[in-house]
């Protein structure tokens, strides 16, 4: 794993951009698509007290309590797939997270740089292949008891048809515990986006505005009879000043402690005229610190009835 991370970082850092000015696009996609199987099942809302390493991709401030490592894979039929892996370790009084995300997809000739907002149109068979590769490193630390700060740096390489470019983006966030509920506010993708020739609006002193600003909240482990229940929700504003949201709930049942079955359901905003369903669902099995997960989003006309994501992690 360490060798793979080092190779990707070296490739991204030493890659020279192939273009300097192209049409406006909504790329990158790896930083806006689901990066967690659990979050995908919950309307792409992250459970803020989960303590898993993939929190790096959602709210880096919560790295302060993250542990373990894991990975996941998502498919959109035979045309496209995405994968992610992440790990967390204690470092200088806080926690450092390291992550990789990859995405490959088919792009029709009429799409070129104008990648649509909907997964259904963006990931179709035929045409030229495109990909994105993102290496992330982040750091989170508690500063005032329940208050935490976090920063993540993302090195992104994008190829779309015959064009290639590499960039650096920054995520910055803050989180706080309100009783059993965790709350986090994160600005994602601060920096110049790939294939832009229109100057971005300034975002205070951090340079071009972020792709998204997201406020999230969630918890798990509240006992109701023989069940453990939890929820996750998020609301935000994207780069087009449109409101985004997602919400989900999960319920866990264990007859023997350490052997937990978890059912999940979620709701998320989708683009107009999209073939995606706004509903998501999923299932997980926790075997002590070992976790197996599955998430699903229905899509009309999809060869596999929708998009599936599978994840494995160790807490």
C-alpha positions as a LaTeX table, in Angstrom:
\begin{tabular}{lrrr}
\hline
Residue & $x$ (\AA) & $y$ (\AA) & $z$ (\AA) \\
\hline
Unk1 & 0.00 & 0.00 & 0.00 \\
Unk2 & 2.80 & 2.45 & 0.92 \\
Unk3 & 4.60 & 1.71 & $-2.36$ \\
Unk4 & 1.41 & 2.33 & $-4.39$ \\
Unk5 & 0.79 & 5.64 & $-2.63$ \\
Unk6 & 4.37 & 6.75 & $-3.24$ \\
Unk7 & 4.19 & 5.88 & $-6.96$ \\
Unk8 & 0.93 & 7.76 & $-7.46$ \\
Unk9 & 2.22 & 10.82 & $-5.60$ \\
Unk10 & 5.40 & 10.80 & $-7.68$ \\
Unk11 & 3.45 & 10.52 & $-10.92$ \\
Unk12 & 1.13 & 13.37 & $-10.06$ \\
Unk13 & 3.88 & 15.67 & $-8.77$ \\
Unk14 & 6.09 & 15.19 & $-11.82$ \\
Unk15 & 3.35 & 15.37 & $-14.46$ \\
Unk16 & 3.32 & 18.51 & $-16.59$ \\
Unk17 & $-0.04$ & 19.91 & $-17.81$ \\
Unk18 & $-0.79$ & 19.22 & $-21.48$ \\
Unk19 & $-3.05$ & 22.26 & $-21.87$ \\
Unk20 & $-3.35$ & 25.69 & $-20.32$ \\
Unk21 & $-6.79$ & 26.90 & $-21.40$ \\
Unk22 & $-9.83$ & 24.88 & $-22.44$ \\
Unk23 & $-13.58$ & 25.03 & $-22.16$ \\
Unk24 & $-15.29$ & 25.25 & $-18.79$ \\
Unk25 & $-16.17$ & 21.86 & $-17.29$ \\
Unk26 & $-17.63$ & 20.39 & $-14.12$ \\
Unk27 & $-14.59$ & 18.24 & $-13.49$ \\
Unk28 & $-13.20$ & 16.84 & $-11.26$ \\
Unk29 & $-15.62$ & 14.02 & $-10.58$ \\
Unk30 & $-13.65$ & 11.88 & $-8.11$ \\
Unk31 & $-14.06$ & 14.54 & $-5.45$ \\
Unk32 & $-17.85$ & 14.80 & $-5.84$ \\
Unk33 & $-18.90$ & 11.18 & $-6.38$ \\
Unk34 & $-19.29$ & 8.83 & $-3.39$ \\
Unk35 & $-16.00$ & 7.83 & $-1.75$ \\
Unk36 & $-17.51$ & 5.70 & 1.04 \\
Unk37 & $-19.81$ & 2.69 & 0.75 \\
Unk38 & $-21.57$ & 3.61 & 3.99 \\
Unk39 & $-22.07$ & 7.23 & 2.94 \\
Unk40 & $-23.39$ & 6.23 & $-0.50$ \\
Unk41 & $-26.09$ & 4.07 & 1.13 \\
Unk42 & $-27.09$ & 7.05 & 3.30 \\
Unk43 & $-27.66$ & 9.53 & 0.47 \\
Unk44 & $-23.90$ & 10.25 & 0.33 \\
Unk45 & $-24.10$ & 11.61 & 3.88 \\
Unk46 & $-21.26$ & 10.73 & 6.24 \\
Unk47 & $-21.83$ & 9.47 & 9.80 \\
Unk48 & $-19.63$ & 11.93 & 11.62 \\
Unk49 & $-18.85$ & 9.76 & 14.66 \\
Unk50 & $-17.90$ & 6.66 & 12.63 \\
Unk51 & $-14.13$ & 6.97 & 13.17 \\
Unk52 & $-13.24$ & 5.40 & 9.81 \\
Unk53 & $-10.31$ & 6.56 & 7.68 \\
Unk54 & $-12.47$ & 7.44 & 4.66 \\
Unk55 & $-13.68$ & 10.50 & 6.58 \\
Unk56 & $-10.63$ & 12.08 & 4.90 \\
Unk57 & $-12.74$ & 12.48 & 1.75 \\
Unk58 & $-15.73$ & 14.09 & 3.50 \\
Unk59 & $-14.68$ & 16.01 & 6.63 \\
Unk60 & $-10.90$ & 16.04 & 7.25 \\
Unk61 & $-11.37$ & 17.63 & 10.70 \\
Unk62 & $-12.79$ & 14.30 & 11.87 \\
Unk63 & $-9.48$ & 12.60 & 11.11 \\
Unk64 & $-8.67$ & 13.56 & 14.70 \\
Unk65 & $-10.46$ & 10.38 & 15.84 \\
Unk66 & $-10.07$ & 8.15 & 12.77 \\
Unk67 & $-8.37$ & 4.75 & 12.83 \\
Unk68 & $-7.81$ & 1.75 & 10.57 \\
Unk69 & $-7.85$ & 1.37 & 6.81 \\
Unk70 & $-10.16$ & 0.20 & 4.05 \\
Unk71 & $-11.16$ & 0.32 & 0.40 \\
Unk72 & $-14.21$ & 0.20 & $-1.85$ \\
Unk73 & $-15.18$ & $-0.26$ & $-5.50$ \\
Unk74 & $-18.17$ & 1.12 & $-7.43$ \\
Unk75 & $-19.45$ & 0.15 & $-10.87$ \\
Unk76 & $-21.73$ & 1.80 & $-13.41$ \\
Unk77 & $-22.37$ & $-1.23$ & $-15.62$ \\
Unk78 & $-19.42$ & $-2.15$ & $-17.84$ \\
Unk79 & $-18.69$ & 1.43 & $-18.90$ \\
Unk80 & $-17.21$ & 2.88 & $-15.76$ \\
Unk81 & $-15.85$ & 2.18 & $-12.31$ \\
Unk82 & $-14.45$ & 4.06 & $-9.32$ \\
Unk83 & $-12.27$ & 2.87 & $-6.45$ \\
Unk84 & $-10.97$ & 4.37 & $-3.22$ \\
Unk85 & $-8.68$ & 3.34 & $-0.41$ \\
Unk86 & $-7.69$ & 5.15 & 2.78 \\
Unk87 & $-5.78$ & 4.73 & 6.01 \\
Unk88 & $-5.25$ & 6.72 & 9.21 \\
Unk89 & $-2.44$ & 6.80 & 11.77 \\
Unk90 & $-1.50$ & 8.94 & 14.76 \\
Unk91 & 0.92 & 11.73 & 13.93 \\
Unk92 & 2.26 & 14.69 & 15.96 \\
Unk93 & $-0.57$ & 14.78 & 18.46 \\
Unk94 & $-3.27$ & 14.38 & 15.82 \\
Unk95 & $-4.11$ & 11.95 & 13.03 \\
Unk96 & $-2.81$ & 11.81 & 9.47 \\
Unk97 & $-4.93$ & 10.30 & 6.72 \\
Unk98 & $-3.74$ & 9.03 & 3.34 \\
Unk99 & $-6.10$ & 8.19 & 0.51 \\
Unk100 & $-6.32$ & 7.26 & $-3.16$ \\
Unk101 & $-9.28$ & 7.60 & $-5.51$ \\
Unk102 & $-9.49$ & 6.52 & $-9.13$ \\
Unk103 & $-12.21$ & 6.87 & $-11.73$ \\
Unk104 & $-12.47$ & 5.65 & $-15.31$ \\
Unk105 & $-15.41$ & 6.27 & $-17.59$ \\
Unk106 & $-16.64$ & 6.41 & $-21.18$ \\
Unk107 & $-17.21$ & 9.84 & $-22.75$ \\
Unk108 & $-19.11$ & 10.26 & $-26.01$ \\
Unk109 & $-17.61$ & 12.51 & $-28.66$ \\
Unk110 & $-20.39$ & 15.09 & $-28.19$ \\
Unk111 & $-19.58$ & 15.43 & $-24.49$ \\
Unk112 & $-15.88$ & 16.33 & $-24.77$ \\
Unk113 & $-15.05$ & 18.69 & $-21.92$ \\
Unk114 & $-18.63$ & 19.46 & $-20.95$ \\
Unk115 & $-19.02$ & 16.60 & $-18.52$ \\
Unk116 & $-22.70$ & 16.49 & $-17.45$ \\
Unk117 & $-23.73$ & 16.71 & $-13.83$ \\
Unk118 & $-25.65$ & 13.40 & $-13.88$ \\
Unk119 & $-23.93$ & 10.07 & $-13.34$ \\
Unk120 & $-26.21$ & 8.44 & $-15.93$ \\
Unk121 & $-24.96$ & 10.58 & $-18.83$ \\
Unk122 & $-21.37$ & 10.94 & $-17.70$ \\
Unk123 & $-20.73$ & 7.21 & $-17.39$ \\
Unk124 & $-21.92$ & 5.68 & $-20.64$ \\
Unk125 & $-20.32$ & 3.10 & $-22.88$ \\
Unk126 & $-18.69$ & 4.03 & $-26.15$ \\
Unk127 & $-16.53$ & 6.97 & $-27.13$ \\
Unk128 & $-13.10$ & 7.74 & $-25.75$ \\
Unk129 & $-12.06$ & 6.60 & $-22.30$ \\
Unk130 & $-11.32$ & 9.11 & $-19.59$ \\
Unk131 & $-9.91$ & 8.80 & $-16.09$ \\
Unk132 & $-9.09$ & 10.69 & $-12.93$ \\
Unk133 & $-6.56$ & 9.77 & $-10.24$ \\
Unk134 & $-6.45$ & 11.59 & $-6.93$ \\
Unk135 & $-3.96$ & 11.18 & $-4.09$ \\
Unk136 & $-4.95$ & 12.81 & $-0.79$ \\
Unk137 & $-3.10$ & 13.50 & 2.42 \\
Unk138 & $-4.78$ & 15.13 & 5.38 \\
Unk139 & $-4.32$ & 16.01 & 9.02 \\
Unk140 & $-6.88$ & 16.48 & 11.77 \\
Unk141 & $-6.43$ & 17.49 & 15.38 \\
Unk142 & $-8.58$ & 18.33 & 18.38 \\
Unk143 & $-7.90$ & 21.90 & 19.51 \\
Unk144 & $-10.51$ & 22.67 & 22.18 \\
Unk145 & $-11.99$ & 19.51 & 23.60 \\
Unk146 & $-14.88$ & 18.65 & 21.26 \\
Unk147 & $-13.65$ & 21.09 & 18.58 \\
Unk148 & $-11.42$ & 19.80 & 15.77 \\
Unk149 & $-9.75$ & 21.30 & 12.70 \\
Unk150 & $-8.63$ & 19.48 & 9.57 \\
Unk151 & $-6.86$ & 20.10 & 6.26 \\
Unk152 & $-6.46$ & 17.84 & 3.22 \\
Unk153 & $-4.33$ & 18.34 & 0.10 \\
Unk154 & $-5.42$ & 16.55 & $-3.08$ \\
Unk155 & $-3.16$ & 15.93 & $-6.07$ \\
Unk156 & $-5.35$ & 15.23 & $-9.09$ \\
Unk157 & $-4.50$ & 13.97 & $-12.57$ \\
Unk158 & $-7.25$ & 14.09 & $-15.21$ \\
Unk159 & $-7.38$ & 12.70 & $-18.74$ \\
Unk160 & $-10.35$ & 13.42 & $-20.99$ \\
Unk161 & $-10.01$ & 12.14 & $-24.54$ \\
Unk162 & $-6.65$ & 13.55 & $-25.78$ \\
Unk163 & $-6.28$ & 16.15 & $-23.01$ \\
Unk164 & $-4.42$ & 15.77 & $-19.73$ \\
Unk165 & $-3.89$ & 18.04 & $-16.77$ \\
Unk166 & $-2.72$ & 17.81 & $-13.16$ \\
Unk167 & $-3.71$ & 20.19 & $-10.36$ \\
Unk168 & $-3.67$ & 20.57 & $-6.59$ \\
Unk169 & $-6.83$ & 21.18 & $-4.53$ \\
Unk170 & $-7.37$ & 21.82 & $-0.82$ \\
Unk171 & $-10.14$ & 20.81 & 1.60 \\
Unk172 & $-10.49$ & 22.61 & 4.90 \\
Unk173 & $-12.98$ & 21.96 & 7.69 \\
Unk174 & $-14.03$ & 22.28 & 11.29 \\
Unk175 & $-16.07$ & 19.87 & 13.43 \\
Unk176 & $-17.66$ & 19.87 & 16.87 \\
Unk177 & $-19.59$ & 17.42 & 19.03 \\
Unk178 & $-23.05$ & 18.50 & 20.15 \\
Unk179 & $-23.83$ & 15.80 & 22.66 \\
Unk180 & $-23.95$ & 12.48 & 20.79 \\
Unk181 & $-24.23$ & 14.23 & 17.40 \\
Unk182 & $-21.18$ & 15.21 & 15.38 \\
Unk183 & $-21.35$ & 18.32 & 13.19 \\
Unk184 & $-18.83$ & 19.29 & 10.51 \\
Unk185 & $-18.43$ & 22.15 & 8.03 \\
Unk186 & $-16.03$ & 21.61 & 5.12 \\
Unk187 & $-15.00$ & 23.55 & 2.02 \\
Unk188 & $-14.03$ & 21.11 & $-0.75$ \\
Unk189 & $-11.75$ & 21.56 & $-3.76$ \\
Unk190 & $-10.35$ & 25.02 & $-3.10$ \\
Unk191 & $-8.16$ & 25.88 & $-6.09$ \\
Unk192 & $-8.15$ & 26.01 & $-9.88$ \\
Unk193 & $-10.19$ & 23.25 & $-11.48$ \\
Unk194 & $-9.06$ & 21.27 & $-14.55$ \\
Unk195 & $-9.84$ & 22.56 & $-18.05$ \\
Unk196 & $-10.95$ & 26.05 & $-17.05$ \\
Unk197 & $-10.37$ & 29.20 & $-19.07$ \\
Unk198 & $-12.80$ & 31.39 & $-17.10$ \\
Unk199 & $-11.29$ & 32.98 & $-13.97$ \\
Unk200 & $-12.93$ & 31.62 & $-10.84$ \\
Unk201 & $-14.45$ & 33.94 & $-8.29$ \\
Unk202 & $-12.18$ & 34.55 & $-5.29$ \\
Unk203 & $-12.90$ & 32.72 & $-2.05$ \\
Unk204 & $-11.62$ & 34.98 & 0.69 \\
Unk205 & $-7.82$ & 34.53 & 0.87 \\
Unk206 & $-7.69$ & 30.92 & $-0.28$ \\
Unk207 & $-7.78$ & 31.54 & $-4.03$ \\
Unk208 & $-10.54$ & 30.31 & $-6.39$ \\
Unk209 & $-13.79$ & 29.27 & $-4.75$ \\
Unk210 & $-14.39$ & 25.67 & $-3.64$ \\
Unk211 & $-16.49$ & 23.21 & $-5.62$ \\
Unk212 & $-18.71$ & 22.62 & $-2.59$ \\
Unk213 & $-19.26$ & 23.88 & 0.92 \\
Unk214 & $-20.96$ & 21.17 & 2.97 \\
Unk215 & $-22.49$ & 21.14 & 6.44 \\
Unk216 & $-22.92$ & 17.61 & 7.77 \\
Unk217 & $-24.33$ & 16.04 & 10.92 \\
Unk218 & $-24.77$ & 12.48 & 12.12 \\
Unk219 & $-24.45$ & 9.85 & 14.79 \\
Unk220 & $-24.75$ & 6.11 & 15.31 \\
Unk221 & $-25.11$ & 3.89 & 18.34 \\
Unk222 & $-28.27$ & 5.25 & 19.96 \\
Unk223 & $-30.02$ & 2.25 & 21.50 \\
Unk224 & $-33.72$ & 1.70 & 20.85 \\
Unk225 & $-34.79$ & $-1.61$ & 22.36 \\
Unk226 & $-32.73$ & $-4.37$ & 20.77 \\
Unk227 & $-31.54$ & $-2.08$ & 17.95 \\
Unk228 & $-28.80$ & 0.48 & 17.48 \\
Unk229 & $-29.94$ & 3.37 & 15.28 \\
Unk230 & $-28.26$ & 6.33 & 13.63 \\
Unk231 & $-28.64$ & 9.00 & 11.00 \\
Unk232 & $-26.56$ & 11.17 & 8.71 \\
Unk233 & $-27.46$ & 14.33 & 6.81 \\
Unk234 & $-25.76$ & 17.02 & 4.78 \\
Unk235 & $-26.67$ & 20.28 & 3.07 \\
Unk236 & $-24.43$ & 22.42 & 0.95 \\
Unk237 & $-23.85$ & 24.74 & $-1.97$ \\
Unk238 & $-21.98$ & 23.58 & $-5.07$ \\
Unk239 & $-19.88$ & 25.49 & $-7.59$ \\
Unk240 & $-22.97$ & 26.55 & $-9.52$ \\
Unk241 & $-24.54$ & 28.00 & $-6.33$ \\
Unk242 & $-27.12$ & 25.20 & $-6.30$ \\
Unk243 & $-28.34$ & 23.65 & $-3.08$ \\
Unk244 & $-27.33$ & 20.04 & $-2.51$ \\
Unk245 & $-28.57$ & 17.71 & 0.21 \\
Unk246 & $-28.64$ & 14.14 & 1.39 \\
Unk247 & $-30.06$ & 12.27 & 4.37 \\
Unk248 & $-30.02$ & 8.67 & 5.53 \\
Unk249 & $-30.82$ & 6.38 & 8.43 \\
Unk250 & $-29.44$ & 3.04 & 9.56 \\
Unk251 & $-30.50$ & 0.41 & 12.04 \\
Unk252 & $-28.25$ & $-2.28$ & 13.47 \\
Unk253 & $-29.16$ & $-5.56$ & 15.12 \\
Unk254 & $-26.85$ & $-7.87$ & 17.04 \\
Unk255 & $-27.74$ & $-11.10$ & 18.82 \\
Unk256 & $-24.10$ & $-11.54$ & 19.81 \\
Unk257 & $-22.03$ & $-8.43$ & 20.59 \\
Unk258 & $-19.49$ & $-7.84$ & 17.88 \\
Unk259 & $-21.67$ & $-9.53$ & 15.23 \\
Unk260 & $-23.86$ & $-6.72$ & 13.90 \\
Unk261 & $-26.14$ & $-6.60$ & 10.85 \\
Unk262 & $-26.89$ & $-3.07$ & 9.62 \\
Unk263 & $-29.62$ & $-1.97$ & 7.19 \\
Unk264 & $-29.36$ & 1.47 & 5.54 \\
Unk265 & $-31.57$ & 3.74 & 3.44 \\
Unk266 & $-31.00$ & 7.24 & 2.08 \\
Unk267 & $-32.31$ & 10.11 & $-0.04$ \\
Unk268 & $-30.19$ & 12.50 & $-2.11$ \\
Unk269 & $-30.80$ & 15.31 & $-4.59$ \\
Unk270 & $-30.22$ & 14.35 & $-8.23$ \\
Unk271 & $-29.97$ & 16.49 & $-11.38$ \\
Unk272 & $-33.18$ & 17.21 & $-13.29$ \\
Unk273 & $-34.06$ & 14.64 & $-15.96$ \\
Unk274 & $-31.52$ & 12.26 & $-14.49$ \\
Unk275 & $-31.98$ & 8.52 & $-14.80$ \\
Unk276 & $-30.68$ & 8.14 & $-11.24$ \\
Unk277 & $-33.11$ & 7.43 & $-8.45$ \\
Unk278 & $-32.89$ & 9.84 & $-5.49$ \\
Unk279 & $-33.13$ & 6.82 & $-3.18$ \\
Unk280 & $-30.17$ & 4.75 & $-2.00$ \\
Unk281 & $-29.87$ & 1.67 & 0.16 \\
Unk282 & $-27.27$ & $-0.64$ & 1.57 \\
Unk283 & $-26.30$ & $-3.36$ & 4.00 \\
Unk284 & $-23.32$ & $-4.07$ & 6.24 \\
Unk285 & $-21.98$ & $-6.83$ & 8.45 \\
Unk286 & $-19.63$ & $-5.94$ & 11.31 \\
Unk287 & $-17.47$ & $-8.76$ & 12.64 \\
Unk288 & $-15.72$ & $-7.13$ & 15.59 \\
Unk289 & $-13.40$ & $-4.63$ & 13.84 \\
Unk290 & $-13.82$ & $-6.12$ & 10.36 \\
Unk291 & $-16.57$ & $-4.61$ & 8.17 \\
Unk292 & $-18.16$ & $-5.76$ & 4.89 \\
Unk293 & $-20.48$ & $-3.28$ & 3.16 \\
Unk294 & $-22.68$ & $-2.88$ & 0.07 \\
Unk295 & $-24.50$ & 0.17 & $-1.29$ \\
Unk296 & $-26.87$ & 0.54 & $-4.24$ \\
Unk297 & $-28.46$ & 3.39 & $-6.24$ \\
Unk298 & $-31.16$ & 2.37 & $-8.75$ \\
Unk299 & $-30.85$ & 3.77 & $-12.28$ \\
Unk300 & $-33.44$ & 3.30 & $-15.01$ \\
Unk301 & $-32.16$ & 1.45 & $-18.04$ \\
Unk302 & $-28.88$ & 0.44 & $-16.39$ \\
Unk303 & $-27.62$ & $-3.08$ & $-17.28$ \\
Unk304 & $-27.14$ & $-3.92$ & $-13.60$ \\
Unk305 & $-30.33$ & $-2.07$ & $-12.54$ \\
Unk306 & $-28.19$ & 0.64 & $-11.00$ \\
Unk307 & $-24.80$ & 1.41 & $-9.50$ \\
Unk308 & $-23.29$ & $-0.93$ & $-6.89$ \\
Unk309 & $-20.52$ & $-0.21$ & $-4.42$ \\
Unk310 & $-18.70$ & $-2.76$ & $-2.27$ \\
Unk311 & $-16.42$ & $-1.95$ & 0.63 \\
Unk312 & $-14.09$ & $-3.70$ & 3.09 \\
Unk313 & $-12.48$ & $-2.01$ & 6.08 \\
Unk314 & $-10.74$ & $-2.61$ & 9.38 \\
Unk315 & $-11.38$ & $-0.26$ & 12.31 \\
\hline
\end{tabular}
